[in-house]
Amino acid sequence: MKIISVVGARPNFMKIAPFIRAIKEYNSQQSRVFSSQSAVTNDQSLMTNDQLPPHPASRTPQHVSHLLVHTGQHYDDRMSKAFFEALNIPNADINLGVGSGSHAEQVGQTMIAFEKVLEEEKPDWVVVVGDVNATLACSVTAKKLHVKVCHIEAGLRSRDMKMPEEINRLVTDRLSDLLLTPDTLSSENLREEGTPDNNIVFVGNIMIDTLEANRSVAEKLTIEKIIEENKLLGAPPTPHPAPRTLQPEHFALMTLHRPSNVDHPDVFTPIINFLLDEVTPDMPIIWPIHPRTQNKLKEFGLWEKVVNNPRMILLHPIGYHEMLKLNMDARIILTDSGGLQEESTVLGTPCLTLRWNTERPITLREHGGASVLVGNNVERIRKEYHNTLKLSRTPRRPELWDGKTAGRCVEAIVNYGYEKK
Ligand code: UD1
C-alpha cells in the first residue's frame, strides 16, 4: 500500500510527526508477522495470537510505503524547518514550493503541482490533516484522480463560514473516504451531515501524541532561555523583567493571528489597548508573534506602542518545545489558535479563546476543557480575564486523548473496507 501524506502549514507538522512514526511501527510489526509466518509454516498451534496470520475476513499483512509532501505554504525556518527538526520529521520527499499568496493562489498552485505528483506516484491513499489550504487543495486533487482520501482531524465544525478553515474542513470531509475524528462530538457532526457510519472512525486527538512524546524535553527548558533565544529582532531591546515575574504562573502567554482579530483596526486596536493598559500591570505577556500579526500591527500604527511596553515580551514564532513549556507554566493563555486550546485542556492552563465560536467545543469549560470563548469584544474579554484569574490549573483528558492516536489512524487506513469490529 502506498500513502502520500501532506503538510503545508505550521499546525500540520505536529499532526504528521506521530503518523509517520506509527507507519514505521506498523511496518516493523508486519515484518515480524511475515517472518514468523515463514519460519513456522504449518504448525499454527505453536504460534501466539500475535503471530497468527490474519483471519481471512480481515486485511492481509502488507508493507506501507510512505511519501511526505510539503506544499510550502509555510516556508520560514521558524514556521516550518524548526518543527521538522524538533519533532524528528524526515525531510519532505517532495516540496511543492507554493509559498505566500491569496487563498485562491495558494490553493490553485498547490492543486496544479500536487496533480503532477499524484500522476507520477500513483498512491493508494492521500492523507491530509487539519484545515489549512493544503488540506483542501490536496484532498480535492486526489479525489478527482480517484485516489482515496483520509482526513485526520475530521468532523470539527465552527459553523462560521467566514473562517477559511471552516470551508476547508467542509470540503475535505465531504470528499474523504475515511474520516478520523478527534472526539465523539466531531463524529456526531459527520453523522448529522449524512456521512456513512462506516467511513467514520473515532481515533482521538493526534496532537496529544506529540504533546506526550515531547513533554519531558519541554519540561527541561527555562523561560528565561526561551525569551533570550527568541527575542524579536528589530524591536527595541526588551528590558528584562524582574526574575520573580518569570516564575511559573507569573506571566500570561498570548498568540493571535486569525484574520477576524488582526485584520481590522477597529477590532485589533481595542484589544491591544486592553492588553497594554489592563493585563501588563498584572503580569508580563509573552507573545510569540505570527508574521501576519506583526505586519498588521505596523500597518495600523500600533507597533511602537507595543514594543515600547517593557512588560510586553515579543518573540519570534517559537518552536514546539518552547511553546509547550510556556503553556505548562503560564498563569493564563489568551489565544485564537485551535491547537493551543487543545494543549491547554490537557495541561490544564486556564485559557481565554479570542473567538466567538470554536470548532473544538470539547476544549471549553462546559465540556470539561480549560477554555472559555470571549470573542473580540473588550468588555467580555475583561470580565472573563478576571474570572479566569481565580481558576487554578486543572489538567483534563478527553476520551482517547491518550497519546496513542496515530497507531489507530494507521490501523483504520489498512483496515479500510473490512468490517468494523
Ligand atoms: C495558516 C492557516 C491557519 C493556521 C495558521 C497557523 C489556512 C487557511 N490558514 O494561516 O489555519 O492556524 O496557518 O500558523 O491555511 N508568512 C510568513 N512566513 C511563513 C508563512 C506565512 O511570513 O512561513 C506570512 C505571509 O506574509 C503570509 C501570512 O504570513 O501572507 C499568512 O500566511 P498564510 O499561510 O496565508 O496563512 P496563516 O495566517 O499563517
CSV table of C-alpha atoms and ligand atoms in Angstrom, one decimal:
chain,number,residue,atom,x,y,z
A,1,MET,CA,0.0,0.0,0.0
A,2,LYS,CA,1.3,3.4,-0.9
A,3,ILE,CA,0.4,6.5,1.1
A,4,ILE,CA,1.2,10.1,0.4
A,5,SER,CA,0.7,12.4,3.4
A,6,VAL,CA,0.6,16.2,3.1
A,7,VAL,CA,1.7,19.1,5.2
A,8,GLY,CA,1.5,22.8,4.4
A,9,ALA,CA,1.4,25.0,7.4
A,10,ARG,CA,2.7,25.0,11.0
A,11,PRO,CA,-0.3,23.3,12.7
A,12,ASN,CA,0.1,20.3,10.4
A,13,PHE,CA,3.6,19.4,11.5
A,14,MET,CA,2.7,18.2,15.0
A,15,LYS,CA,-0.1,16.1,13.5
A,16,ILE,CA,2.0,14.3,10.9
A,17,ALA,CA,5.0,13.6,13.1
A,18,PRO,CA,3.3,10.8,15.1
A,19,PHE,CA,1.6,9.5,12.0
A,20,ILE,CA,4.9,8.9,10.2
A,21,ARG,CA,6.3,7.2,13.3
A,22,ALA,CA,3.2,5.0,13.5
A,23,ILE,CA,3.7,3.8,9.9
A,24,LYS,CA,7.2,2.8,10.8
A,25,GLU,CA,6.0,0.9,13.8
A,26,TYR,CA,3.3,-0.8,11.8
A,27,ASN,CA,5.8,-1.9,9.1
A,28,SER,CA,8.1,-3.4,11.7
A,29,GLN,CA,5.2,-5.2,13.3
A,30,GLN,CA,4.2,-6.6,9.9
A,31,SER,CA,7.6,-7.8,9.1
A,32,ARG,CA,7.7,-9.7,12.4
A,33,VAL,CA,4.4,-11.3,11.3
A,34,PHE,CA,5.8,-12.2,7.9
A,35,SER,CA,9.0,-13.7,9.3
A,36,SER,CA,7.2,-15.7,12.0
A,37,GLN,CA,4.8,-17.0,9.3
A,38,SER,CA,7.5,-18.2,7.1
A,39,ALA,CA,9.6,-19.6,10.0
A,40,VAL,CA,6.7,-21.7,11.4
A,41,THR,CA,4.9,-22.7,8.3
A,42,ASN,CA,2.4,-25.3,9.1
A,43,ASP,CA,2.2,-25.7,12.9
A,44,GLN,CA,0.0,-22.8,13.9
A,45,SER,CA,-0.6,-24.4,17.3
A,46,LEU,CA,2.9,-23.2,18.3
A,47,MET,CA,2.1,-19.5,17.5
A,48,THR,CA,0.9,-16.8,19.9
A,49,ASN,CA,-2.1,-14.7,18.9
A,50,ASP,CA,0.2,-12.0,17.6
A,51,GLN,CA,2.0,-14.4,15.3
A,52,LEU,CA,-1.1,-16.0,13.8
A,53,PRO,CA,-1.7,-15.0,10.2
A,54,PRO,CA,-4.6,-12.6,9.8
A,55,HIS,CA,-8.2,-14.0,9.8
A,56,PRO,CA,-9.3,-14.4,6.2
A,57,ALA,CA,-12.1,-11.8,6.8
A,58,SER,CA,-9.5,-9.2,7.9
A,59,ARG,CA,-6.7,-7.5,6.0
A,60,THR,CA,-3.6,-9.2,4.6
A,61,PRO,CA,-0.4,-8.1,6.2
A,62,GLN,CA,1.3,-5.6,4.0
A,63,HIS,CA,4.1,-3.1,3.8
A,64,VAL,CA,3.0,0.6,3.8
A,65,SER,CA,5.3,2.8,1.7
A,66,HIS,CA,5.0,6.5,2.5
A,67,LEU,CA,5.9,9.7,0.9
A,68,LEU,CA,5.7,13.1,2.6
A,69,VAL,CA,4.7,16.1,0.5
A,70,HIS,CA,5.2,19.7,1.9
A,71,THR,CA,3.2,22.2,-0.1
A,72,GLY,CA,5.4,25.1,1.1
A,73,GLN,CA,2.6,27.3,2.4
A,74,HIS,CA,4.7,28.0,5.5
A,75,TYR,CA,8.3,28.4,4.4
A,76,ASP,CA,10.1,30.4,7.1
A,77,ASP,CA,12.7,28.4,9.0
A,78,ARG,CA,10.8,29.3,12.2
A,79,MET,CA,7.4,28.4,10.9
A,80,SER,CA,8.5,25.1,9.2
A,81,LYS,CA,12.1,23.8,9.3
A,82,ALA,CA,12.4,24.2,13.1
A,83,PHE,CA,9.4,21.9,13.6
A,84,PHE,CA,10.7,19.3,11.3
A,85,GLU,CA,13.9,19.2,13.3
A,86,ALA,CA,12.4,19.4,16.8
A,87,LEU,CA,9.8,16.7,16.0
A,88,ASN,CA,12.1,14.5,14.1
A,89,ILE,CA,10.0,14.6,10.9
A,90,PRO,CA,12.0,13.3,8.0
A,91,ASN,CA,12.6,15.8,5.2
A,92,ALA,CA,9.7,16.1,2.9
A,93,ASP,CA,10.2,13.8,-0.2
A,94,ILE,CA,8.6,16.5,-2.3
A,95,ASN,CA,8.2,20.2,-1.7
A,96,LEU,CA,5.7,22.0,-3.9
A,97,GLY,CA,7.2,25.4,-3.1
A,98,VAL,CA,3.9,27.2,-3.1
A,99,GLY,CA,4.6,30.0,-0.5
A,100,SER,CA,2.5,33.0,0.3
A,101,GLY,CA,-0.4,34.3,-1.7
A,102,SER,CA,-4.1,34.8,-1.6
A,103,HIS,CA,-6.2,31.8,-0.7
A,104,ALA,CA,-7.0,31.1,-4.4
A,105,GLU,CA,-3.4,31.5,-5.3
A,106,GLN,CA,-2.2,29.1,-2.6
A,107,VAL,CA,-5.0,26.5,-3.4
A,108,GLY,CA,-4.6,26.8,-7.2
A,109,GLN,CA,-0.9,26.5,-7.2
A,110,THR,CA,-1.0,23.6,-4.8
A,111,MET,CA,-3.5,21.7,-6.9
A,112,ILE,CA,-1.5,22.2,-10.1
A,113,ALA,CA,1.7,20.9,-8.5
A,114,PHE,CA,0.1,18.1,-6.5
A,115,GLU,CA,-1.7,16.7,-9.5
A,116,LYS,CA,1.7,16.1,-11.2
A,117,VAL,CA,2.9,14.3,-8.0
A,118,LEU,CA,-0.2,12.1,-8.0
A,119,GLU,CA,0.1,11.2,-11.6
A,120,GLU,CA,3.7,10.2,-11.1
A,121,GLU,CA,3.5,8.4,-7.8
A,122,LYS,CA,0.0,6.8,-8.1
A,123,PRO,CA,-0.6,6.3,-4.4
A,124,ASP,CA,-3.5,4.3,-2.9
A,125,TRP,CA,-4.2,6.9,-0.3
A,126,VAL,CA,-3.7,10.6,0.3
A,127,VAL,CA,-3.7,11.5,4.0
A,128,VAL,CA,-4.5,15.1,4.9
A,129,VAL,CA,-4.6,16.7,8.3
A,130,GLY,CA,-6.3,19.7,9.9
A,131,ASP,CA,-7.9,22.5,8.0
A,132,VAL,CA,-5.3,24.6,6.2
A,133,ASN,CA,-5.3,25.4,2.5
A,134,ALA,CA,-3.0,22.4,1.8
A,135,THR,CA,-5.7,20.2,3.3
A,136,LEU,CA,-8.4,21.4,0.9
A,137,ALA,CA,-6.2,21.6,-2.2
A,138,CYS,CA,-4.7,18.1,-1.9
A,139,SER,CA,-8.0,16.4,-1.0
A,140,VAL,CA,-9.8,17.8,-4.0
A,141,THR,CA,-6.9,17.0,-6.3
A,142,ALA,CA,-6.6,13.4,-5.1
A,143,LYS,CA,-10.4,12.8,-5.2
A,144,LYS,CA,-10.5,14.0,-8.9
A,145,LEU,CA,-7.9,11.4,-9.7
A,146,HIS,CA,-9.8,8.7,-7.9
A,147,VAL,CA,-7.2,8.4,-5.1
A,148,LYS,CA,-8.7,7.6,-1.7
A,149,VAL,CA,-8.6,10.4,0.8
A,150,CYS,CA,-8.2,10.0,4.6
A,151,HIS,CA,-8.7,13.1,6.7
A,152,ILE,CA,-7.1,13.1,10.2
A,153,GLU,CA,-9.0,15.6,12.5
A,154,ALA,CA,-12.3,15.2,10.6
A,155,GLY,CA,-15.6,16.5,11.8
A,156,LEU,CA,-14.6,19.7,13.5
A,157,ARG,CA,-17.2,22.5,12.8
A,158,SER,CA,-17.2,26.1,13.9
A,159,ARG,CA,-20.3,26.8,11.7
A,160,ASP,CA,-18.6,30.1,10.8
A,161,MET,CA,-18.4,30.3,7.1
A,162,LYS,CA,-16.3,33.4,7.3
A,163,MET,CA,-13.4,31.3,8.5
A,164,PRO,CA,-11.3,30.0,5.6
A,165,GLU,CA,-10.6,26.9,7.7
A,166,GLU,CA,-14.3,26.0,8.0
A,167,ILE,CA,-14.6,25.9,4.3
A,168,ASN,CA,-11.5,23.8,4.1
A,169,ARG,CA,-13.0,21.4,6.7
A,170,LEU,CA,-16.4,21.1,5.0
A,171,VAL,CA,-15.0,20.4,1.5
A,172,THR,CA,-12.3,18.0,2.8
A,173,ASP,CA,-14.8,16.0,4.9
A,174,ARG,CA,-17.4,15.8,2.1
A,175,LEU,CA,-14.8,14.2,-0.2
A,176,SER,CA,-12.9,12.0,2.2
A,177,ASP,CA,-13.3,8.2,2.1
A,178,LEU,CA,-12.1,7.8,5.7
A,179,LEU,CA,-12.8,10.4,8.3
A,180,LEU,CA,-10.8,10.0,11.5
A,181,THR,CA,-12.2,12.1,14.3
A,182,PRO,CA,-10.6,13.5,17.5
A,183,ASP,CA,-13.7,13.4,19.7
A,184,THR,CA,-17.3,12.0,19.6
A,185,LEU,CA,-18.8,15.4,19.1
A,186,SER,CA,-17.0,15.5,15.7
A,187,SER,CA,-18.2,12.0,14.8
A,188,GLU,CA,-21.7,13.2,15.6
A,189,ASN,CA,-21.3,16.3,13.3
A,190,LEU,CA,-20.4,14.0,10.4
A,191,ARG,CA,-23.3,11.7,11.0
A,192,GLU,CA,-25.7,14.6,11.1
A,193,GLU,CA,-24.3,15.7,7.7
A,194,GLY,CA,-25.0,12.2,6.3
A,195,THR,CA,-21.5,10.7,6.3
A,196,PRO,CA,-21.9,6.9,6.2
A,197,ASP,CA,-21.1,5.5,9.6
A,198,ASN,CA,-18.6,3.0,8.1
A,199,ASN,CA,-16.4,5.9,6.9
A,200,ILE,CA,-16.1,7.5,10.4
A,201,VAL,CA,-13.6,6.2,12.9
A,202,PHE,CA,-13.1,7.9,16.3
A,203,VAL,CA,-9.4,7.7,16.9
A,204,GLY,CA,-8.7,10.5,19.4
A,205,ASN,CA,-6.5,13.6,19.1
A,206,ILE,CA,-3.3,13.1,17.3
A,207,MET,CA,-1.9,16.4,18.6
A,208,ILE,CA,-1.8,14.9,22.0
A,209,ASP,CA,0.5,12.1,20.8
A,210,THR,CA,3.0,14.8,20.0
A,211,LEU,CA,2.4,16.6,23.3
A,212,GLU,CA,3.0,13.4,25.3
A,213,ALA,CA,6.1,12.4,23.2
A,214,ASN,CA,7.7,15.9,23.9
A,215,ARG,CA,6.6,16.7,27.4
A,216,SER,CA,9.8,15.7,29.1
A,217,VAL,CA,12.0,17.6,26.7
A,218,ALA,CA,9.9,20.8,27.2
A,219,GLU,CA,9.9,20.5,30.9
A,220,LYS,CA,13.7,20.9,30.9
A,221,LEU,CA,13.7,24.3,29.2
A,222,THR,CA,13.7,27.6,31.1
A,223,ILE,CA,11.5,30.6,30.4
A,224,GLU,CA,14.5,32.9,30.6
A,225,LYS,CA,16.3,31.0,27.9
A,226,ILE,CA,13.3,30.8,25.7
A,227,ILE,CA,13.0,34.6,25.9
A,228,GLU,CA,16.7,35.2,25.4
A,229,GLU,CA,16.9,32.9,22.3
A,230,ASN,CA,13.7,34.1,20.6
A,231,LYS,CA,13.5,37.8,21.3
A,232,LEU,CA,12.2,39.6,18.3
A,233,LEU,CA,15.0,41.4,16.4
A,234,GLY,CA,14.2,44.8,15.2
A,235,ALA,CA,12.2,45.7,18.4
A,236,PRO,CA,13.9,48.0,20.9
A,237,PRO,CA,15.8,45.8,23.4
A,238,THR,CA,13.1,44.4,25.8
A,239,PRO,CA,14.2,45.4,29.4
A,240,HIS,CA,14.5,42.1,31.2
A,241,PRO,CA,11.5,41.6,33.5
A,242,ALA,CA,12.5,41.0,37.2
A,243,PRO,CA,13.3,37.3,37.6
A,244,ARG,CA,10.4,36.9,40.0
A,245,THR,CA,7.9,37.7,37.3
A,246,LEU,CA,9.2,34.9,35.2
A,247,GLN,CA,8.5,32.2,37.7
A,248,PRO,CA,5.8,29.7,36.7
A,249,GLU,CA,2.3,31.2,37.0
A,250,HIS,CA,3.6,34.8,36.8
A,251,PHE,CA,3.1,35.6,33.2
A,252,ALA,CA,0.4,35.4,30.5
A,253,LEU,CA,1.0,33.7,27.2
A,254,MET,CA,-0.6,35.1,24.1
A,255,THR,CA,-0.9,34.2,20.4
A,256,LEU,CA,-3.2,36.0,17.9
A,257,HIS,CA,-3.3,35.5,14.1
A,258,ARG,CA,-6.9,35.0,12.9
A,259,PRO,CA,-8.0,37.5,10.2
A,260,SER,CA,-11.1,38.1,12.3
A,261,ASN,CA,-8.9,39.5,15.2
A,262,VAL,CA,-6.0,41.1,13.5
A,263,ASP,CA,-7.1,42.3,10.1
A,264,HIS,CA,-9.4,45.2,11.2
A,265,PRO,CA,-8.0,48.2,13.1
A,266,ASP,CA,-11.4,48.8,14.9
A,267,VAL,CA,-11.2,45.2,16.4
A,268,PHE,CA,-7.5,44.9,16.9
A,269,THR,CA,-6.8,48.3,18.4
A,270,PRO,CA,-9.1,48.0,21.5
A,271,ILE,CA,-7.7,44.5,22.1
A,272,ILE,CA,-4.1,45.9,22.1
A,273,ASN,CA,-5.1,48.8,24.4
A,274,PHE,CA,-6.7,46.3,26.8
A,275,LEU,CA,-3.6,44.2,26.9
A,276,LEU,CA,-1.3,47.1,27.4
A,277,ASP,CA,-3.4,49.0,29.9
A,278,GLU,CA,-5.0,46.2,31.9
A,279,VAL,CA,-3.1,43.0,31.6
A,280,THR,CA,0.6,44.1,31.6
A,281,PRO,CA,0.1,45.9,35.0
A,282,ASP,CA,-0.9,42.5,36.4
A,283,MET,CA,1.8,40.4,34.7
A,284,PRO,CA,4.1,40.4,31.7
A,285,ILE,CA,2.7,39.0,28.5
A,286,ILE,CA,4.9,36.7,26.4
A,287,TRP,CA,3.8,37.0,22.8
A,288,PRO,CA,5.3,34.8,20.1
A,289,ILE,CA,4.1,36.8,17.2
A,290,HIS,CA,2.8,35.4,13.9
A,291,PRO,CA,4.2,37.2,10.7
A,292,ARG,CA,0.8,38.3,9.6
A,293,THR,CA,0.1,39.9,13.0
A,294,GLN,CA,3.4,41.7,13.1
A,295,ASN,CA,2.5,43.2,9.7
A,296,LYS,CA,-0.9,44.3,10.8
A,297,LEU,CA,0.5,46.0,14.0
A,298,LYS,CA,2.8,48.0,11.8
A,299,GLU,CA,0.1,48.8,9.2
A,300,PHE,CA,-2.3,50.1,12.0
A,301,GLY,CA,0.3,52.2,13.7
A,302,LEU,CA,0.3,50.0,16.9
A,303,TRP,CA,3.8,48.7,16.6
A,304,GLU,CA,5.7,51.4,18.6
A,305,LYS,CA,3.2,51.3,21.4
A,306,VAL,CA,3.5,47.6,21.8
A,307,VAL,CA,7.3,47.3,21.6
A,308,ASN,CA,7.8,50.2,24.0
A,309,ASN,CA,5.9,48.5,26.8
A,310,PRO,CA,8.6,46.7,28.8
A,311,ARG,CA,6.1,44.1,30.1
A,312,MET,CA,5.1,43.0,26.5
A,313,ILE,CA,7.7,40.4,25.7
A,314,LEU,CA,7.6,39.9,21.9
A,315,LEU,CA,9.1,36.8,20.5
A,316,HIS,CA,9.6,35.4,17.0
A,317,PRO,CA,7.4,32.4,16.2
A,318,ILE,CA,8.8,29.8,18.6
A,319,GLY,CA,9.5,26.1,18.4
A,320,TYR,CA,7.2,23.3,19.6
A,321,HIS,CA,9.0,22.6,22.8
A,322,GLU,CA,9.3,26.2,23.7
A,323,MET,CA,5.6,26.8,23.3
A,324,LEU,CA,4.8,23.7,25.3
A,325,LYS,CA,7.0,24.9,28.1
A,326,LEU,CA,5.3,28.3,28.1
A,327,ASN,CA,1.9,26.7,28.1
A,328,MET,CA,2.9,24.5,31.1
A,329,ASP,CA,4.0,27.5,33.1
A,330,ALA,CA,1.6,30.3,32.1
A,331,ARG,CA,-0.9,31.7,34.6
A,332,ILE,CA,-3.3,32.3,31.7
A,333,ILE,CA,-3.4,31.9,27.9
A,334,LEU,CA,-5.0,34.3,25.5
A,335,THR,CA,-5.2,32.8,22.1
A,336,ASP,CA,-7.2,32.3,18.9
A,337,SER,CA,-5.3,29.1,18.0
A,338,GLY,CA,-7.1,25.8,17.9
A,339,GLY,CA,-4.1,23.8,18.8
A,340,LEU,CA,-3.3,25.8,21.9
A,341,GLN,CA,-6.9,25.4,23.1
A,342,GLU,CA,-6.4,21.6,22.9
A,343,GLU,CA,-3.0,21.6,24.6
A,344,SER,CA,-4.2,23.9,27.4
A,345,THR,CA,-7.0,21.4,28.1
A,346,VAL,CA,-4.6,18.6,28.6
A,347,LEU,CA,-2.1,20.8,30.6
A,348,GLY,CA,-4.9,22.5,32.5
A,349,THR,CA,-3.8,26.1,31.7
A,350,PRO,CA,-6.8,28.5,32.1
A,351,CYS,CA,-7.4,29.8,28.6
A,352,LEU,CA,-9.3,32.7,27.0
A,353,THR,CA,-10.2,31.9,23.4
A,354,LEU,CA,-10.5,35.1,21.5
A,355,ARG,CA,-13.2,33.9,19.1
A,356,TRP,CA,-17.0,33.9,19.0
A,357,ASN,CA,-17.1,30.2,18.2
A,358,THR,CA,-14.9,27.2,18.2
A,359,GLU,CA,-14.7,24.0,16.1
A,360,ARG,CA,-13.3,22.4,19.2
A,361,PRO,CA,-16.1,22.6,21.8
A,362,ILE,CA,-14.5,19.8,23.8
A,363,THR,CA,-11.9,22.3,24.9
A,364,LEU,CA,-14.5,24.6,26.5
A,365,ARG,CA,-15.1,24.5,30.3
A,366,GLU,CA,-18.7,23.5,29.8
A,367,HIS,CA,-17.4,20.3,28.1
A,368,GLY,CA,-14.7,19.7,30.7
A,369,GLY,CA,-11.9,21.7,29.0
A,370,ALA,CA,-9.8,24.7,30.1
A,371,SER,CA,-11.0,27.4,27.8
A,372,VAL,CA,-13.8,29.9,27.5
A,373,LEU,CA,-14.9,31.8,24.4
A,374,VAL,CA,-14.5,35.6,24.8
A,375,GLY,CA,-14.8,36.8,21.2
A,376,ASN,CA,-13.1,40.0,20.4
A,377,ASN,CA,-15.2,42.4,22.4
A,378,VAL,CA,-13.1,44.0,25.2
A,379,GLU,CA,-15.8,44.1,27.8
A,380,ARG,CA,-16.3,40.4,27.5
A,381,ILE,CA,-12.6,39.7,27.4
A,382,ARG,CA,-12.1,41.9,30.6
A,383,LYS,CA,-14.9,40.1,32.5
A,384,GLU,CA,-13.6,36.6,31.7
A,385,TYR,CA,-10.0,37.6,32.2
A,386,HIS,CA,-10.8,38.5,35.9
A,387,ASN,CA,-12.9,35.3,36.3
A,388,THR,CA,-10.2,33.2,34.8
A,389,LEU,CA,-7.5,34.5,37.1
A,390,LYS,CA,-9.4,32.9,40.0
A,391,LEU,CA,-9.1,29.5,38.5
A,392,SER,CA,-6.3,27.1,39.2
A,393,ARG,CA,-4.5,24.8,36.7
A,394,THR,CA,-6.7,21.6,36.3
A,395,PRO,CA,-5.4,19.1,33.6
A,396,ARG,CA,-8.1,17.1,31.8
A,397,ARG,CA,-8.0,14.3,29.3
A,398,PRO,CA,-10.9,13.9,26.9
A,399,GLU,CA,-11.6,10.3,25.8
A,400,LEU,CA,-8.8,8.8,23.6
A,401,TRP,CA,-6.5,11.9,24.0
A,402,ASP,CA,-4.1,9.3,25.3
A,403,GLY,CA,-1.0,9.7,23.1
A,404,LYS,CA,-1.8,6.6,21.0
A,405,THR,CA,-4.0,8.1,18.3
A,406,ALA,CA,-1.5,7.8,15.4
A,407,GLY,CA,-1.4,4.0,15.7
A,408,ARG,CA,-5.2,3.9,15.5
A,409,CYS,CA,-5.1,6.1,12.4
A,410,VAL,CA,-2.7,3.7,10.6
A,411,GLU,CA,-4.9,0.7,11.6
A,412,ALA,CA,-8.0,2.5,10.3
A,413,ILE,CA,-6.4,3.0,6.9
A,414,VAL,CA,-5.0,-0.5,6.5
A,415,ASN,CA,-8.4,-2.0,7.7
A,416,TYR,CA,-10.4,0.3,5.4
A,417,GLY,CA,-13.0,-1.7,3.5
A,418,TYR,CA,-13.1,-4.5,6.1
A,419,GLU,CA,-15.9,-4.9,8.5
A,420,LYS,CA,-15.6,-2.7,11.6
A,421,LYS,CA,-15.0,-4.7,14.8
B,1,UD1,C1,-2.5,29.4,8.3
B,1,UD1,C2,-3.7,28.6,8.3
B,1,UD1,C3,-4.4,28.6,9.7
B,1,UD1,C4,-3.4,28.3,10.8
B,1,UD1,C5,-2.1,29.1,10.7
B,1,UD1,C6,-1.1,28.8,11.7
B,1,UD1,C7,-5.0,28.5,6.2
B,1,UD1,C8,-6.3,29.0,5.6
B,1,UD1,N1,-4.7,29.1,7.4
B,1,UD1,O1,-2.8,30.7,8.4
B,1,UD1,O2,-5.5,27.7,9.8
B,1,UD1,O3,-4.0,28.5,12.1
B,1,UD1,O4,-1.6,29.0,9.3
B,1,UD1,O5,0.1,29.4,11.5
B,1,UD1,O6,-4.4,27.6,5.7
B,1,UD1,N2,4.1,34.1,6.4
B,1,UD1,C9,5.4,34.3,6.6
B,1,UD1,N3,6.2,33.2,6.7
B,1,UD1,C10,5.6,31.9,6.6
B,1,UD1,C11,4.3,31.8,6.4
B,1,UD1,C12,3.5,32.9,6.3
B,1,UD1,O7,6.0,35.4,6.7
B,1,UD1,O8,6.4,30.9,6.8
B,1,UD1,C13,3.3,35.4,6.3
B,1,UD1,C14,3.0,35.8,4.9
B,1,UD1,O9,3.0,37.1,4.8
B,1,UD1,C15,1.6,35.3,4.6
B,1,UD1,C16,1.0,35.4,6.0
B,1,UD1,O10,2.0,35.1,6.9
B,1,UD1,O11,0.9,36.0,3.7
B,1,UD1,C17,-0.2,34.5,6.3
B,1,UD1,O12,0.2,33.1,6.0
B,1,UD1,P1,-0.8,32.0,5.4
B,1,UD1,O13,-0.1,30.8,5.2
B,1,UD1,O14,-1.6,32.6,4.2
B,1,UD1,O15,-1.9,31.9,6.5
B,1,UD1,P2,-1.8,31.9,8.1
B,1,UD1,O16,-2.4,33.2,8.6
B,1,UD1,O17,-0.4,31.5,8.5
